[in-house]
């Protein structure tokens, strides 16, 4: 769908001189293998693989710089690759070129406990980081579900379940090391908590999806593991009741750490997939962080709000093990949805609206799904006004595919009409490239100026975010 | 100091055709008056006035666009002006041109209570906004002390006393309307709490000090007025004891709303200026926000930490009136410092370091001040690792001026060596333009790319942030 401006992969398209240079630089860490190329042309979405012409496994910023410099000399595209867990075709090599796999750049460079920050290489994954931090009593909260690389999470401005309390990658990246399109290396930001010293280059690159440069190192804010953590699951009679509970909780300023919605279709899928026995109703998953007394107070306030909207019993998970099970069930929502129809694919799409419009947007979308007979469970980071559909379909079936595409288009237009955005967290890739124009209007031309300033030859992940 | 690349003001330098166009557009809201020009060439700092060649008072985004378009056609510089409360010569018309005064663009366009956001024109000041919001139970927390315009605060990436809890303008601007250097108008961001839809243009313009475009409207995050607010003042035996209390408080994750340091010199100045009787010792001013129980819990934790560092009694202000007095005393620190030596000027400079280095940075700076016999009270938003010196001096005295400049240079180099930034919140203007290079190295060239992309003719507040 959204048929990419693609060319067939062909290793021989890479200039022989470039192949020789990259082989000399990387040895067998530069490969033309078809299977490696195919794997690197594909993310976790329904978008088909568009393999690059070669894959380079980098081990340092200097190597990335050398690779980009070589590619730039030959006007060959460069596509950064972390874990391949993106959802809008971000890693597809639409115009061929060399994919730079950063997964071997996985060193944790420096933890500054006293300053609550950490410097890492871009290939470190969030689970790896949190495993490293646990004994220090620290954690990094941003959790998009997948065990994504933190470089990739920065590049896509990821967020996820904890964003309602801790913000997104936008708020939690203090600085970056970036290889620019000419192979030069810059460091943006710094370790001070705030700075007014010049343009905010860090946030120019956060969310730029590899189209302005390759992120090779990241400095992140950390947080102390809260004294008390408690999680609960609560069913509601209707999806409106659940969403109105969310809206009232947010408007009351209660600092919930997570507040997730699963509609009854998604809940049923999760039950089947994980062999759980939650009531098959629209359901909220909550998590509370704070001191013992603070968590108790938050819980009382939220229980009162939920009960006012007809919410059922809170099923608690206070032990770490039980909480992990609960959140694993939530994180597996996508796979659980896929399992509803074996062999089918899922189109995971997300929008985000101002919280006051969330009930309208979710209800209208649910009606739209039902009226069109689509299988599309709803799940959302609703505290931010962000929700997802996983449309289950067979990409080989043209009529069904068209129906899904139309549903997605109506979802985005509905969100935009409500003052929202075409993607709260998945990013644009090439799957949502047309919607960026609809959302930003004349500002897209300003985005093009930015793109041209940093990538005048359009070799950095071309065909993503903007039509150039 | 840092002698600007300035030209003498002369209204006749404006092309006659441009003068005619602006007069036709604005009537007597376009003026060549010498006094108005002089006033608009100067901010609250020691930097001398560098008047523009004309001043245009705009009343709408369309008027700003028309002014910029006209100036662009004649290659005449444009300088945006809010309240003139900047501190590094941000509004000086270093290369002449037309200053656009936005103070008449002071309409509050829409308050969305349910979404906790507000859309305003750039000339609305923070006190005006908070007066408007009070009856709704909402407030906008960013408070740099001065009653600055919110457009100006966005343009300088302002922060202030509440930033330790609520973040800076970087975290609290949801979207902007910006007039670009060719007079085109874009809207950046939106009202959704998060978005991954394209480049973060909002944060390109936040902190850009008018060098990339003129901000004409701002959408801001709001917060509910906390159920309980409590403020207290506590003296410490040494500045190290006070700073170590701050470090331990932050490292413990206690969500204090404000935590401000005044050294004994500043405290003495505040006592004299506001006729108060605080003990003349290094002192912390605290504010706590939350539920009644939450505030009580925070207070107990902070008291225990302070007492461990030899902190004295907490003097409380729980009534709004008492708190206002307390914070007014803190906000008047600059004027109080100036009053220590009548007729002298103040150079207000600020740096920000990782919190673990704050005690070192403050102590070394204090020693430096004493060794050099300078009058320079220290005050700081220490929860962020940010502190200020107000160097009191006579700009006509060359030797004294040189001594102050050297002190400032050593302060910045000390902060940079500790992983900090040359300005946590005042911004660059032209006063700190040389330090940006020292701090960011090769990234400055990337900033120049950004500048050239948005302002190829260098007409937008030229001579600020970067040497072009």
PDB file of C-alpha atoms in Angstrom, chain A residues 202-331:
ATOM      1  CA  UNK A 202      19.199  17.622  19.470  1.00  0.00           C
ATOM      2  CA  UNK A 203      15.524  17.988  18.727  1.00  0.00           C
ATOM      3  CA  UNK A 204      16.216  18.580  15.043  1.00  0.00           C
ATOM      4  CA  UNK A 205      17.543  15.013  14.904  1.00  0.00           C
ATOM      5  CA  UNK A 206      15.118  13.400  17.382  1.00  0.00           C
ATOM      6  CA  UNK A 207      12.298  12.174  15.147  1.00  0.00           C
ATOM      7  CA  UNK A 208      14.171  12.776  11.892  1.00  0.00           C
ATOM      8  CA  UNK A 209      14.117   9.043  11.049  1.00  0.00           C
ATOM      9  CA  UNK A 210      17.630   8.962   9.612  1.00  0.00           C
ATOM     10  CA  UNK A 211      16.779  11.529   6.960  1.00  0.00           C
ATOM     11  CA  UNK A 212      19.127  14.230   8.310  1.00  0.00           C
ATOM     12  CA  UNK A 213      21.995  12.145   9.681  1.00  0.00           C
ATOM     13  CA  UNK A 214      22.875   8.904  11.442  1.00  0.00           C
ATOM     14  CA  UNK A 215      22.588   8.958  15.236  1.00  0.00           C
ATOM     15  CA  UNK A 216      25.528   6.994  16.676  1.00  0.00           C
ATOM     16  CA  UNK A 217      25.490   7.932  20.371  1.00  0.00           C
ATOM     17  CA  UNK A 218      22.763   9.117  22.718  1.00  0.00           C
ATOM     18  CA  UNK A 219      22.788  10.796  26.134  1.00  0.00           C
ATOM     19  CA  UNK A 220      19.591  10.060  28.045  1.00  0.00           C
ATOM     20  CA  UNK A 221      17.922  11.262  31.234  1.00  0.00           C
ATOM     21  CA  UNK A 222      17.446   8.594  33.869  1.00  0.00           C
ATOM     22  CA  UNK A 223      15.096   8.302  36.815  1.00  0.00           C
ATOM     23  CA  UNK A 224      15.314   6.653  40.216  1.00  0.00           C
ATOM     24  CA  UNK A 225      13.253   3.469  40.459  1.00  0.00           C
ATOM     25  CA  UNK A 226      10.218   4.614  42.458  1.00  0.00           C
ATOM     26  CA  UNK A 227       9.921   3.520  46.072  1.00  0.00           C
ATOM     27  CA  UNK A 228       6.483   2.074  45.313  1.00  0.00           C
ATOM     28  CA  UNK A 229       5.015   0.759  42.057  1.00  0.00           C
ATOM     29  CA  UNK A 230       1.552  -0.655  41.714  1.00  0.00           C
ATOM     30  CA  UNK A 231      -0.379  -1.799  38.666  1.00  0.00           C
ATOM     31  CA  UNK A 232      -4.026  -2.663  38.185  1.00  0.00           C
ATOM     32  CA  UNK A 233      -6.493  -3.767  35.541  1.00  0.00           C
ATOM     33  CA  UNK A 234     -10.107  -2.523  35.534  1.00  0.00           C
ATOM     34  CA  UNK A 235     -12.982  -3.332  33.166  1.00  0.00           C
ATOM     35  CA  UNK A 236     -15.606  -0.801  32.050  1.00  0.00           C
ATOM     36  CA  UNK A 237     -19.131  -1.241  30.695  1.00  0.00           C
ATOM     37  CA  UNK A 238     -18.389   0.811  27.557  1.00  0.00           C
ATOM     38  CA  UNK A 239     -15.375   2.246  25.791  1.00  0.00           C
ATOM     39  CA  UNK A 240     -16.754   5.748  26.458  1.00  0.00           C
ATOM     40  CA  UNK A 241     -16.786   5.035  30.198  1.00  0.00           C
ATOM     41  CA  UNK A 242     -13.172   3.893  30.067  1.00  0.00           C
ATOM     42  CA  UNK A 243     -12.029   6.900  28.017  1.00  0.00           C
ATOM     43  CA  UNK A 244     -13.941   9.343  30.215  1.00  0.00           C
ATOM     44  CA  UNK A 245     -12.144   7.879  33.232  1.00  0.00           C
ATOM     45  CA  UNK A 246      -8.866   8.624  31.479  1.00  0.00           C
ATOM     46  CA  UNK A 247      -9.864  12.168  30.600  1.00  0.00           C
ATOM     47  CA  UNK A 248     -10.951  12.958  34.163  1.00  0.00           C
ATOM     48  CA  UNK A 249      -7.765  11.417  35.598  1.00  0.00           C
ATOM     49  CA  UNK A 250      -5.542  13.538  33.335  1.00  0.00           C
ATOM     50  CA  UNK A 251      -7.565  16.694  33.863  1.00  0.00           C
ATOM     51  CA  UNK A 252      -7.244  16.173  37.626  1.00  0.00           C
ATOM     52  CA  UNK A 253      -3.479  16.229  37.298  1.00  0.00           C
ATOM     53  CA  UNK A 254      -3.001  12.816  38.913  1.00  0.00           C
ATOM     54  CA  UNK A 255       0.538  11.753  37.937  1.00  0.00           C
ATOM     55  CA  UNK A 256      -0.279   8.206  36.757  1.00  0.00           C
ATOM     56  CA  UNK A 257       2.746   6.499  35.228  1.00  0.00           C
ATOM     57  CA  UNK A 258       0.784   4.417  32.733  1.00  0.00           C
ATOM     58  CA  UNK A 259      -2.854   4.395  31.649  1.00  0.00           C
ATOM     59  CA  UNK A 260      -3.605   2.067  28.769  1.00  0.00           C
ATOM     60  CA  UNK A 261      -6.850   1.241  27.012  1.00  0.00           C
ATOM     61  CA  UNK A 262      -7.698  -2.093  25.390  1.00  0.00           C
ATOM     62  CA  UNK A 263     -11.073  -2.441  23.734  1.00  0.00           C
ATOM     63  CA  UNK A 264     -13.017  -5.679  24.200  1.00  0.00           C
ATOM     64  CA  UNK A 265     -11.730  -7.074  20.887  1.00  0.00           C
ATOM     65  CA  UNK A 266      -8.132  -6.502  21.940  1.00  0.00           C
ATOM     66  CA  UNK A 267      -8.783  -7.773  25.462  1.00  0.00           C
ATOM     67  CA  UNK A 268     -10.215 -10.979  24.043  1.00  0.00           C
ATOM     68  CA  UNK A 269      -7.157 -11.371  21.829  1.00  0.00           C
ATOM     69  CA  UNK A 270      -4.818 -10.824  24.781  1.00  0.00           C
ATOM     70  CA  UNK A 271      -6.735 -13.373  26.871  1.00  0.00           C
ATOM     71  CA  UNK A 272      -6.439 -15.985  24.128  1.00  0.00           C
ATOM     72  CA  UNK A 273      -2.807 -15.242  23.324  1.00  0.00           C
ATOM     73  CA  UNK A 274      -1.544 -15.186  26.912  1.00  0.00           C
ATOM     74  CA  UNK A 275      -4.115 -17.613  28.387  1.00  0.00           C
ATOM     75  CA  UNK A 276      -5.479 -14.970  30.764  1.00  0.00           C
ATOM     76  CA  UNK A 277      -8.990 -14.571  32.117  1.00  0.00           C
ATOM     77  CA  UNK A 278      -9.701 -10.853  32.175  1.00  0.00           C
ATOM     78  CA  UNK A 279     -13.351  -9.898  31.631  1.00  0.00           C
ATOM     79  CA  UNK A 280     -13.916  -9.348  27.909  1.00  0.00           C
ATOM     80  CA  UNK A 281     -14.813  -5.670  28.216  1.00  0.00           C
ATOM     81  CA  UNK A 282     -13.157  -2.344  27.401  1.00  0.00           C
ATOM     82  CA  UNK A 283     -10.397  -2.263  29.984  1.00  0.00           C
ATOM     83  CA  UNK A 284      -7.833   0.133  31.459  1.00  0.00           C
ATOM     84  CA  UNK A 285      -4.388  -0.964  32.593  1.00  0.00           C
ATOM     85  CA  UNK A 286      -2.929   1.449  35.177  1.00  0.00           C
ATOM     86  CA  UNK A 287       0.456   1.850  36.800  1.00  0.00           C
ATOM     87  CA  UNK A 288       1.250   4.185  39.690  1.00  0.00           C
ATOM     88  CA  UNK A 289       4.745   5.320  40.733  1.00  0.00           C
ATOM     89  CA  UNK A 290       5.747   7.227  43.844  1.00  0.00           C
ATOM     90  CA  UNK A 291       6.281   6.941  47.545  1.00  0.00           C
ATOM     91  CA  UNK A 292       4.119   4.369  49.372  1.00  0.00           C
ATOM     92  CA  UNK A 293       1.826   7.136  50.580  1.00  0.00           C
ATOM     93  CA  UNK A 294       1.812   8.900  47.214  1.00  0.00           C
ATOM     94  CA  UNK A 295       0.838   5.745  45.325  1.00  0.00           C
ATOM     95  CA  UNK A 296      -1.901   4.986  47.855  1.00  0.00           C
ATOM     96  CA  UNK A 297      -3.275   8.496  47.392  1.00  0.00           C
ATOM     97  CA  UNK A 298      -3.188   8.287  43.574  1.00  0.00           C
ATOM     98  CA  UNK A 299      -4.938   4.920  43.690  1.00  0.00           C
ATOM     99  CA  UNK A 300      -7.750   6.264  45.863  1.00  0.00           C
ATOM    100  CA  UNK A 301      -8.310   9.217  43.540  1.00  0.00           C
ATOM    101  CA  UNK A 302      -8.349   7.075  40.397  1.00  0.00           C
ATOM    102  CA  UNK A 303     -10.604   4.449  41.967  1.00  0.00           C
ATOM    103  CA  UNK A 304     -13.128   7.165  42.814  1.00  0.00           C
ATOM    104  CA  UNK A 305     -13.040   8.480  39.239  1.00  0.00           C
ATOM    105  CA  UNK A 306     -13.341   5.010  37.702  1.00  0.00           C
ATOM    106  CA  UNK A 307     -16.197   4.075  39.981  1.00  0.00           C
ATOM    107  CA  UNK A 308     -18.036   7.253  38.928  1.00  0.00           C
ATOM    108  CA  UNK A 309     -17.892   5.927  35.352  1.00  0.00           C
ATOM    109  CA  UNK A 310     -19.099   2.427  36.241  1.00  0.00           C
ATOM    110  CA  UNK A 311     -15.640   0.851  36.353  1.00  0.00           C
ATOM    111  CA  UNK A 312     -15.379  -2.649  37.842  1.00  0.00           C
ATOM    112  CA  UNK A 313     -13.011  -4.094  40.392  1.00  0.00           C
ATOM    113  CA  UNK A 314      -9.317  -3.229  40.268  1.00  0.00           C
ATOM    114  CA  UNK A 315      -7.190  -6.377  39.864  1.00  0.00           C
ATOM    115  CA  UNK A 316      -3.834  -5.514  41.432  1.00  0.00           C
ATOM    116  CA  UNK A 317      -0.299  -6.495  40.632  1.00  0.00           C
ATOM    117  CA  UNK A 318       2.121  -5.128  43.198  1.00  0.00           C
ATOM    118  CA  UNK A 319       4.888  -7.722  42.906  1.00  0.00           C
ATOM    119  CA  UNK A 320       7.394  -7.068  40.112  1.00  0.00           C
ATOM    120  CA  UNK A 321       6.755 -10.505  38.630  1.00  0.00           C
ATOM    121  CA  UNK A 322       2.984  -9.999  38.428  1.00  0.00           C
ATOM    122  CA  UNK A 323       3.453  -6.529  36.963  1.00  0.00           C
ATOM    123  CA  UNK A 324       5.802  -7.860  34.336  1.00  0.00           C
ATOM    124  CA  UNK A 325       3.189 -10.448  33.328  1.00  0.00           C
ATOM    125  CA  UNK A 326       0.526  -7.773  33.127  1.00  0.00           C
ATOM    126  CA  UNK A 327       2.637  -5.467  30.965  1.00  0.00           C
ATOM    127  CA  UNK A 328       3.909  -8.330  28.851  1.00  0.00           C
ATOM    128  CA  UNK A 329       0.281  -9.108  28.064  1.00  0.00           C
ATOM    129  CA  UNK A 330      -0.205  -5.473  27.078  1.00  0.00           C
ATOM    130  CA  UNK A 331       2.997  -5.366  25.026  1.00  0.00           C
TER     131      UNK A 331
END
